[in-house]
Amino acid sequence: MQSEQRVVQEGANNWVRPVKRIEPKPGQFLYSREARAQDTVVKAGPARIGGAGFAVIAGPCSVESKEQLVETAEKVSQAGAHVLRGGAYKPRTSPYSFQGMEEEGLKLLALAREATGLPVVTELMDADELPLLEDYVDIIQIGARNVQNFSLLKKVGKINKPVLLKRGLMTKLDEFLLSAEYILAGGNDQVILCERGIRTFETATRNTLDLSAVCVLKERSHLPVIVDPSHATGHWRFVEPLARAVLAVGADGLMVEVHCHPEQALCDGSQSLTPEMFSHLMGELNAMPSFRPADQAALKQV
């Protein structure tokens, strides 16, 4: 980083010599508003995330079959989604749960993109899989479990492709922003921050959605901030009201799970909207005064 640095002394006492470490001043981090006052707009195919518009990412939790993915992709596209999501590699709590279709899933995501024109995002779990994902997808997601996998963050910092970084279950906002800094420091300035709920004492929902994080992140960083209410709550019936709150609080976008047959889903069916529910949600967002579709906003920014 080309900037002034400050020296911090740690651990000094009568028995141990002080240890010096050098770090940038807080306002000199690449993620900060001091480093860049203007909002960053991340580009993925025709989609624009950040700036004046509100982007919607939608699709199934996991890629399960050609028919399932293409049907869902076509329906979310018709309803107004800007990006298709779908997991090809799935990090699951149990080793016996469905782990994803892996490379075959990536091929199906590329097929769905060809059928609909929607850019696609999927999660990277292992650095060895990075070349494959670079070939098939438009946005690479770093999931909540890998938010502080620093070697992985350094790897995606060197690629020429947008990165969607999810906040971890127990990650403080300072830590979240420093994880983004790893990517930015590697030379990749196309980073999207995603609030997806944090773990608290509350058990009524899967996680606790921290909407205040949007305000803090937007104040402190120029990076676009989106929210995933599906993973935050774990219940489809809470997704629509929270999606409206996401728009109202000033986020740059929304990430929701949609499945044509949630009761048959191999992963997270309970938090997935049907295409009909998603279409209704898009209508509700369109009716809000602050809603401006990301594609229309992008045209005004050109």
mmCIF file of C-alpha atoms in Angstrom:
data_model
loop_
_atom_site.group_PDB
_atom_site.id
_atom_site.type_symbol
_atom_site.label_atom_id
_atom_site.label_comp_id
_atom_site.label_asym_id
_atom_site.label_seq_id
_atom_site.Cartn_x
_atom_site.Cartn_y
_atom_site.Cartn_z
ATOM 1 C CA MET A 1 0.000 0.000 0.000
ATOM 2 C CA GLN A 2 1.383 3.370 -1.061
ATOM 3 C CA SER A 3 0.653 5.386 2.084
ATOM 4 C CA GLU A 4 2.047 6.700 5.325
ATOM 5 C CA GLN A 5 2.178 4.138 8.089
ATOM 6 C CA ARG A 6 2.145 4.220 11.839
ATOM 7 C CA VAL A 7 4.292 2.208 14.242
ATOM 8 C CA VAL A 8 2.521 0.496 17.119
ATOM 9 C CA GLN A 9 4.416 -0.939 20.093
ATOM 10 C CA GLU A 10 2.972 -3.974 21.791
ATOM 11 C CA GLY A 11 3.811 -6.196 24.714
ATOM 12 C CA ALA A 12 6.247 -3.894 26.511
ATOM 13 C CA ASN A 13 6.895 -4.623 30.200
ATOM 14 C CA ASN A 14 9.848 -5.038 32.578
ATOM 15 C CA TRP A 15 10.731 -8.492 31.166
ATOM 16 C CA VAL A 16 9.812 -8.353 27.470
ATOM 17 C CA ARG A 17 11.075 -5.922 24.853
ATOM 18 C CA PRO A 18 8.354 -4.021 22.991
ATOM 19 C CA VAL A 19 7.379 -5.512 19.632
ATOM 20 C CA LYS A 20 6.875 -3.081 16.775
ATOM 21 C CA ARG A 21 4.325 -3.621 14.032
ATOM 22 C CA ILE A 22 3.599 -1.291 11.135
ATOM 23 C CA GLU A 23 0.083 -0.775 9.849
ATOM 24 C CA PRO A 24 -1.791 1.835 7.785
ATOM 25 C CA LYS A 25 -3.655 4.597 9.526
ATOM 26 C CA PRO A 26 -7.399 3.748 9.712
ATOM 27 C CA GLY A 27 -8.340 6.220 6.978
ATOM 28 C CA GLN A 28 -5.787 4.780 4.563
ATOM 29 C CA PHE A 29 -7.255 1.312 4.124
ATOM 30 C CA LEU A 30 -8.269 0.630 0.541
ATOM 31 C CA TYR A 31 -11.847 -0.158 1.569
ATOM 32 C CA SER A 32 -12.278 3.242 3.242
ATOM 33 C CA ARG A 33 -14.142 6.349 2.124
ATOM 34 C CA GLU A 34 -10.893 8.267 2.600
ATOM 35 C CA ALA A 35 -9.221 6.074 -0.009
ATOM 36 C CA ARG A 36 -12.162 6.460 -2.425
ATOM 37 C CA ALA A 37 -15.060 8.826 -1.832
ATOM 38 C CA GLN A 38 -17.150 7.671 -4.796
ATOM 39 C CA ASP A 39 -19.178 4.461 -4.541
ATOM 40 C CA THR A 40 -17.626 1.475 -6.283
ATOM 41 C CA VAL A 41 -19.838 -0.100 -8.951
ATOM 42 C CA VAL A 42 -19.105 -3.788 -9.553
ATOM 43 C CA LYS A 43 -19.735 -4.997 -13.091
ATOM 44 C CA ALA A 44 -20.676 -8.566 -14.014
ATOM 45 C CA GLY A 45 -21.932 -8.957 -17.553
ATOM 46 C CA PRO A 46 -24.911 -6.611 -17.941
ATOM 47 C CA ALA A 47 -25.404 -6.377 -14.163
ATOM 48 C CA ARG A 48 -24.222 -3.443 -12.058
ATOM 49 C CA ILE A 49 -24.001 -3.720 -8.267
ATOM 50 C CA GLY A 50 -23.450 -0.485 -6.368
ATOM 51 C CA GLY A 51 -24.037 3.145 -7.228
ATOM 52 C CA ALA A 52 -27.575 4.379 -7.823
ATOM 53 C CA GLY A 53 -29.388 1.122 -8.567
ATOM 54 C CA PHE A 54 -30.700 -1.784 -6.499
ATOM 55 C CA ALA A 55 -29.515 -5.197 -7.730
ATOM 56 C CA VAL A 56 -31.332 -8.465 -7.051
ATOM 57 C CA ILE A 57 -29.518 -11.818 -6.997
ATOM 58 C CA ALA A 58 -31.826 -14.845 -6.973
ATOM 59 C CA GLY A 59 -31.753 -18.586 -7.523
ATOM 60 C CA PRO A 60 -31.574 -21.940 -5.753
ATOM 61 C CA CYS A 61 -29.328 -22.687 -2.805
ATOM 62 C CA SER A 62 -27.750 -25.509 -4.797
ATOM 63 C CA VAL A 63 -27.652 -26.683 -8.385
ATOM 64 C CA GLU A 64 -29.527 -30.005 -8.438
ATOM 65 C CA SER A 65 -30.316 -30.703 -12.106
ATOM 66 C CA LYS A 66 -30.467 -29.044 -15.507
ATOM 67 C CA GLU A 67 -34.263 -28.863 -15.410
ATOM 68 C CA GLN A 68 -34.362 -27.395 -11.896
ATOM 69 C CA LEU A 69 -31.747 -24.729 -12.577
ATOM 70 C CA VAL A 70 -32.857 -23.585 -16.030
ATOM 71 C CA GLU A 71 -36.531 -23.413 -14.999
ATOM 72 C CA THR A 72 -35.662 -21.354 -11.922
ATOM 73 C CA ALA A 73 -33.301 -19.125 -13.890
ATOM 74 C CA GLU A 74 -35.930 -18.367 -16.515
ATOM 75 C CA LYS A 75 -38.547 -17.505 -13.907
ATOM 76 C CA VAL A 76 -36.351 -15.229 -11.793
ATOM 77 C CA SER A 77 -35.141 -13.524 -14.971
ATOM 78 C CA GLN A 78 -38.721 -12.880 -16.084
ATOM 79 C CA ALA A 79 -39.512 -11.441 -12.639
ATOM 80 C CA GLY A 80 -36.635 -8.958 -12.833
ATOM 81 C CA ALA A 81 -33.573 -10.551 -11.207
ATOM 82 C CA HIS A 82 -30.187 -9.217 -12.337
ATOM 83 C CA VAL A 83 -27.913 -12.122 -11.297
ATOM 84 C CA LEU A 84 -28.488 -15.885 -10.909
ATOM 85 C CA ARG A 85 -27.163 -17.616 -7.802
ATOM 86 C CA GLY A 86 -26.635 -21.348 -7.388
ATOM 87 C CA GLY A 87 -24.226 -23.477 -5.385
ATOM 88 C CA ALA A 88 -22.071 -26.002 -7.257
ATOM 89 C CA TYR A 89 -19.895 -26.729 -4.210
ATOM 90 C CA LYS A 90 -21.797 -26.755 -0.914
ATOM 91 C CA PRO A 91 -20.231 -26.335 2.545
ATOM 92 C CA ARG A 92 -22.512 -28.388 4.773
ATOM 93 C CA THR A 93 -22.422 -28.846 8.541
ATOM 94 C CA SER A 94 -22.858 -32.625 8.172
ATOM 95 C CA PRO A 95 -20.510 -34.604 5.911
ATOM 96 C CA TYR A 96 -23.517 -36.753 4.943
ATOM 97 C CA SER A 97 -25.550 -33.872 3.513
ATOM 98 C CA PHE A 98 -25.675 -33.083 -0.208
ATOM 99 C CA GLN A 99 -22.326 -31.522 -1.132
ATOM 100 C CA GLY A 100 -23.206 -30.145 -4.568
ATOM 101 C CA MET A 101 -22.694 -31.245 -8.174
ATOM 102 C CA GLU A 102 -19.227 -29.654 -8.365
ATOM 103 C CA GLU A 103 -17.910 -29.192 -11.940
ATOM 104 C CA GLU A 104 -21.119 -30.531 -13.473
ATOM 105 C CA GLY A 105 -22.961 -27.864 -11.493
ATOM 106 C CA LEU A 106 -20.663 -25.190 -12.914
ATOM 107 C CA LYS A 107 -21.467 -26.373 -16.439
ATOM 108 C CA LEU A 108 -25.185 -26.115 -15.679
ATOM 109 C CA LEU A 109 -24.741 -22.573 -14.361
ATOM 110 C CA ALA A 110 -23.040 -21.633 -17.630
ATOM 111 C CA LEU A 111 -25.930 -23.260 -19.506
ATOM 112 C CA ALA A 112 -28.473 -21.259 -17.484
ATOM 113 C CA ARG A 113 -26.555 -18.056 -18.220
ATOM 114 C CA GLU A 114 -26.695 -18.857 -21.937
ATOM 115 C CA ALA A 115 -30.433 -19.495 -21.712
ATOM 116 C CA THR A 116 -31.301 -16.311 -19.799
ATOM 117 C CA GLY A 117 -28.462 -13.824 -20.200
ATOM 118 C CA LEU A 118 -28.109 -13.570 -16.410
ATOM 119 C CA PRO A 119 -24.554 -13.499 -15.016
ATOM 120 C CA VAL A 120 -23.997 -16.209 -12.401
ATOM 121 C CA VAL A 121 -22.460 -16.356 -8.933
ATOM 122 C CA THR A 122 -21.357 -19.430 -7.006
ATOM 123 C CA GLU A 123 -19.222 -20.164 -3.951
ATOM 124 C CA LEU A 124 -15.512 -20.970 -3.950
ATOM 125 C CA MET A 125 -14.497 -23.320 -1.144
ATOM 126 C CA ASP A 126 -10.993 -24.412 -2.111
ATOM 127 C CA ALA A 127 -8.196 -22.600 -3.937
ATOM 128 C CA ASP A 128 -7.709 -25.642 -6.166
ATOM 129 C CA GLU A 129 -11.180 -25.041 -7.631
ATOM 130 C CA LEU A 130 -10.470 -21.398 -8.537
ATOM 131 C CA PRO A 131 -9.396 -22.014 -12.176
ATOM 132 C CA LEU A 132 -12.639 -23.928 -12.811
ATOM 133 C CA LEU A 133 -14.795 -21.182 -11.340
ATOM 134 C CA GLU A 134 -12.952 -18.542 -13.333
ATOM 135 C CA ASP A 135 -13.866 -20.433 -16.498
ATOM 136 C CA TYR A 136 -17.568 -20.857 -15.721
ATOM 137 C CA VAL A 137 -18.927 -18.065 -13.501
ATOM 138 C CA ASP A 138 -19.115 -14.264 -13.472
ATOM 139 C CA ILE A 139 -18.912 -13.581 -9.718
ATOM 140 C CA ILE A 140 -17.029 -15.698 -7.183
ATOM 141 C CA GLN A 141 -18.531 -15.931 -3.710
ATOM 142 C CA ILE A 142 -16.466 -16.362 -0.549
ATOM 143 C CA GLY A 143 -18.871 -17.815 1.989
ATOM 144 C CA ALA A 144 -19.322 -17.051 5.677
ATOM 145 C CA ARG A 145 -17.131 -19.957 6.751
ATOM 146 C CA ASN A 146 -14.193 -18.690 4.683
ATOM 147 C CA VAL A 147 -14.414 -14.973 5.454
ATOM 148 C CA GLN A 148 -11.130 -15.193 7.363
ATOM 149 C CA ASN A 149 -9.479 -17.821 5.190
ATOM 150 C CA PHE A 150 -6.699 -15.368 4.396
ATOM 151 C CA SER A 151 -4.824 -17.559 1.914
ATOM 152 C CA LEU A 152 -8.059 -17.937 -0.086
ATOM 153 C CA LEU A 153 -8.707 -14.182 0.095
ATOM 154 C CA LYS A 154 -5.214 -13.524 -1.254
ATOM 155 C CA LYS A 155 -5.897 -15.876 -4.170
ATOM 156 C CA VAL A 156 -9.095 -14.121 -5.249
ATOM 157 C CA GLY A 157 -7.346 -10.801 -4.785
ATOM 158 C CA LYS A 158 -5.191 -11.658 -7.792
ATOM 159 C CA ILE A 159 -7.979 -12.513 -10.252
ATOM 160 C CA ASN A 160 -9.826 -10.287 -12.665
ATOM 161 C CA LYS A 161 -13.329 -11.216 -11.573
ATOM 162 C CA PRO A 162 -15.802 -9.782 -9.027
ATOM 163 C CA VAL A 163 -15.845 -11.299 -5.538
ATOM 164 C CA LEU A 164 -18.923 -11.453 -3.304
ATOM 165 C CA LEU A 165 -17.680 -11.631 0.286
ATOM 166 C CA LYS A 166 -20.122 -12.844 2.940
ATOM 167 C CA ARG A 167 -19.859 -11.816 6.565
ATOM 168 C CA GLY A 168 -19.084 -14.648 8.968
ATOM 169 C CA LEU A 169 -21.399 -15.879 11.715
ATOM 170 C CA MET A 170 -19.252 -14.261 14.436
ATOM 171 C CA THR A 171 -17.371 -11.658 12.396
ATOM 172 C CA LYS A 172 -17.186 -8.085 13.684
ATOM 173 C CA LEU A 173 -17.502 -5.348 11.078
ATOM 174 C CA ASP A 174 -13.868 -4.300 11.534
ATOM 175 C CA GLU A 175 -12.821 -7.879 10.809
ATOM 176 C CA PHE A 176 -15.193 -8.085 7.846
ATOM 177 C CA LEU A 177 -13.714 -4.958 6.278
ATOM 178 C CA LEU A 178 -10.173 -6.206 6.839
ATOM 179 C CA SER A 179 -11.067 -9.422 5.033
ATOM 180 C CA ALA A 180 -12.182 -7.266 2.106
ATOM 181 C CA GLU A 181 -8.875 -5.406 2.427
ATOM 182 C CA TYR A 182 -6.996 -8.650 1.720
ATOM 183 C CA ILE A 183 -8.765 -8.869 -1.660
ATOM 184 C CA LEU A 184 -8.303 -5.185 -2.465
ATOM 185 C CA ALA A 185 -4.624 -5.286 -1.481
ATOM 186 C CA GLY A 186 -4.102 -8.060 -4.024
ATOM 187 C CA GLY A 187 -5.252 -5.725 -6.794
ATOM 188 C CA ASN A 188 -8.895 -6.806 -7.230
ATOM 189 C CA ASP A 189 -11.129 -3.792 -6.619
ATOM 190 C CA GLN A 190 -14.384 -5.525 -7.631
ATOM 191 C CA VAL A 191 -15.617 -6.569 -4.178
ATOM 192 C CA ILE A 192 -19.215 -6.850 -2.932
ATOM 193 C CA LEU A 193 -19.932 -7.054 0.820
ATOM 194 C CA CYS A 194 -22.842 -9.245 1.917
ATOM 195 C CA GLU A 195 -24.543 -9.157 5.330
ATOM 196 C CA ARG A 196 -26.140 -12.584 5.920
ATOM 197 C CA GLY A 197 -26.951 -12.593 9.617
ATOM 198 C CA ILE A 198 -24.840 -13.270 12.688
ATOM 199 C CA ARG A 199 -25.088 -15.849 15.462
ATOM 200 C CA THR A 200 -26.678 -14.580 18.670
ATOM 201 C CA PHE A 201 -28.558 -16.121 21.606
ATOM 202 C CA GLU A 202 -31.821 -15.909 19.618
ATOM 203 C CA THR A 203 -33.112 -19.209 18.196
ATOM 204 C CA ALA A 204 -36.396 -18.115 16.595
ATOM 205 C CA THR A 205 -34.513 -17.530 13.343
ATOM 206 C CA ARG A 206 -31.517 -19.288 11.831
ATOM 207 C CA ASN A 207 -29.333 -16.226 12.437
ATOM 208 C CA THR A 208 -29.991 -12.636 13.478
ATOM 209 C CA LEU A 209 -30.067 -10.194 10.565
ATOM 210 C CA ASP A 210 -27.926 -7.153 11.378
ATOM 211 C CA LEU A 211 -29.398 -4.368 9.238
ATOM 212 C CA SER A 212 -27.415 -1.780 11.176
ATOM 213 C CA ALA A 213 -24.349 -3.273 9.490
ATOM 214 C CA VAL A 214 -25.545 -1.806 6.196
ATOM 215 C CA CYS A 215 -25.475 1.719 7.639
ATOM 216 C CA VAL A 216 -22.037 1.258 9.194
ATOM 217 C CA LEU A 217 -20.501 -0.356 6.118
ATOM 218 C CA LYS A 218 -21.943 2.250 3.747
ATOM 219 C CA GLU A 219 -20.551 5.013 5.969
ATOM 220 C CA ARG A 220 -17.098 3.503 6.285
ATOM 221 C CA SER A 221 -16.598 1.929 2.863
ATOM 222 C CA HIS A 222 -17.153 2.692 -0.816
ATOM 223 C CA LEU A 223 -17.772 -0.994 -1.573
ATOM 224 C CA PRO A 224 -21.328 -2.066 -2.485
ATOM 225 C CA VAL A 225 -23.290 -3.724 0.333
ATOM 226 C CA ILE A 226 -26.016 -6.303 -0.255
ATOM 227 C CA VAL A 227 -28.081 -8.409 2.174
ATOM 228 C CA ASP A 228 -29.127 -12.087 2.210
ATOM 229 C CA PRO A 229 -32.323 -12.433 4.295
ATOM 230 C CA SER A 230 -32.779 -16.078 3.276
ATOM 231 C CA HIS A 231 -29.766 -17.326 5.221
ATOM 232 C CA ALA A 232 -30.305 -14.750 7.947
ATOM 233 C CA THR A 233 -33.748 -16.030 8.939
ATOM 234 C CA GLY A 234 -33.994 -19.578 7.602
ATOM 235 C CA HIS A 235 -37.747 -19.096 6.975
ATOM 236 C CA TRP A 236 -39.285 -18.111 3.632
ATOM 237 C CA ARG A 237 -42.124 -16.169 5.258
ATOM 238 C CA PHE A 238 -39.693 -13.613 6.723
ATOM 239 C CA VAL A 239 -37.836 -12.968 3.481
ATOM 240 C CA GLU A 240 -40.262 -10.502 1.874
ATOM 241 C CA PRO A 241 -40.685 -8.101 4.837
ATOM 242 C CA LEU A 242 -36.956 -8.079 5.454
ATOM 243 C CA ALA A 243 -36.259 -7.537 1.751
ATOM 244 C CA ARG A 244 -38.339 -4.370 1.928
ATOM 245 C CA ALA A 245 -36.329 -3.317 4.984
ATOM 246 C CA VAL A 246 -33.084 -3.999 3.081
ATOM 247 C CA LEU A 247 -34.134 -1.544 0.375
ATOM 248 C CA ALA A 248 -35.351 1.010 2.919
ATOM 249 C CA VAL A 249 -32.116 0.972 4.921
ATOM 250 C CA GLY A 250 -30.066 1.870 1.845
ATOM 251 C CA ALA A 251 -28.412 -1.374 0.748
ATOM 252 C CA ASP A 252 -27.191 -1.754 -2.827
ATOM 253 C CA GLY A 253 -28.917 -5.064 -3.393
ATOM 254 C CA LEU A 254 -30.547 -8.239 -2.241
ATOM 255 C CA MET A 255 -29.669 -11.940 -2.440
ATOM 256 C CA VAL A 256 -32.534 -14.424 -2.050
ATOM 257 C CA GLU A 257 -33.058 -18.124 -2.567
ATOM 258 C CA VAL A 258 -35.697 -19.256 -5.063
ATOM 259 C CA HIS A 259 -36.669 -22.848 -5.894
ATOM 260 C CA CYS A 260 -39.490 -24.082 -8.124
ATOM 261 C CA HIS A 261 -40.271 -26.869 -5.650
ATOM 262 C CA PRO A 262 -38.884 -25.929 -2.213
ATOM 263 C CA GLU A 263 -40.390 -29.016 -0.587
ATOM 264 C CA GLN A 264 -38.141 -31.153 -2.825
ATOM 265 C CA ALA A 265 -34.993 -29.043 -2.455
ATOM 266 C CA LEU A 266 -31.806 -30.875 -1.476
ATOM 267 C CA CYS A 267 -30.625 -27.842 0.498
ATOM 268 C CA ASP A 268 -32.396 -25.075 2.473
ATOM 269 C CA GLY A 269 -35.877 -25.562 1.067
ATOM 270 C CA SER A 270 -37.460 -23.997 4.162
ATOM 271 C CA GLN A 271 -35.940 -20.590 3.390
ATOM 272 C CA SER A 272 -36.538 -20.643 -0.387
ATOM 273 C CA LEU A 273 -39.220 -18.616 -2.125
ATOM 274 C CA THR A 274 -41.255 -20.101 -4.956
ATOM 275 C CA PRO A 275 -41.070 -18.240 -8.288
ATOM 276 C CA GLU A 276 -44.551 -16.874 -7.592
ATOM 277 C CA MET A 277 -43.448 -15.520 -4.218
ATOM 278 C CA PHE A 278 -40.357 -14.021 -5.802
ATOM 279 C CA SER A 279 -42.421 -12.319 -8.494
ATOM 280 C CA HIS A 280 -44.656 -10.857 -5.768
ATOM 281 C CA LEU A 281 -41.575 -9.659 -3.871
ATOM 282 C CA MET A 282 -40.261 -7.894 -6.969
ATOM 283 C CA GLY A 283 -43.623 -6.181 -7.361
ATOM 284 C CA GLU A 284 -43.490 -5.018 -3.746
ATOM 285 C CA LEU A 285 -39.969 -3.636 -4.208
ATOM 286 C CA ASN A 286 -40.942 -1.891 -7.437
ATOM 287 C CA ALA A 287 -43.749 -0.135 -5.565
ATOM 288 C CA MET A 288 -41.340 1.393 -3.045
ATOM 289 C CA PRO A 289 -40.306 4.990 -3.866
ATOM 290 C CA SER A 290 -36.605 4.291 -3.283
ATOM 291 C CA PHE A 291 -36.453 1.366 -5.723
ATOM 292 C CA ARG A 292 -34.501 1.891 -8.922
ATOM 293 C CA PRO A 293 -33.533 -1.261 -10.891
ATOM 294 C CA ALA A 294 -29.788 -1.694 -11.241
ATOM 295 C CA ASP A 295 -29.940 -1.986 -15.039
ATOM 296 C CA GLN A 296 -31.865 1.274 -15.458
ATOM 297 C CA ALA A 297 -29.565 3.081 -13.012
ATOM 298 C CA ALA A 298 -26.532 1.819 -14.893
ATOM 299 C CA LEU A 299 -27.816 3.361 -18.104
ATOM 300 C CA LYS A 300 -28.109 6.745 -16.356
ATOM 301 C CA GLN A 301 -24.531 6.466 -15.064
ATOM 302 C CA VAL A 302 -22.983 5.792 -18.486
#
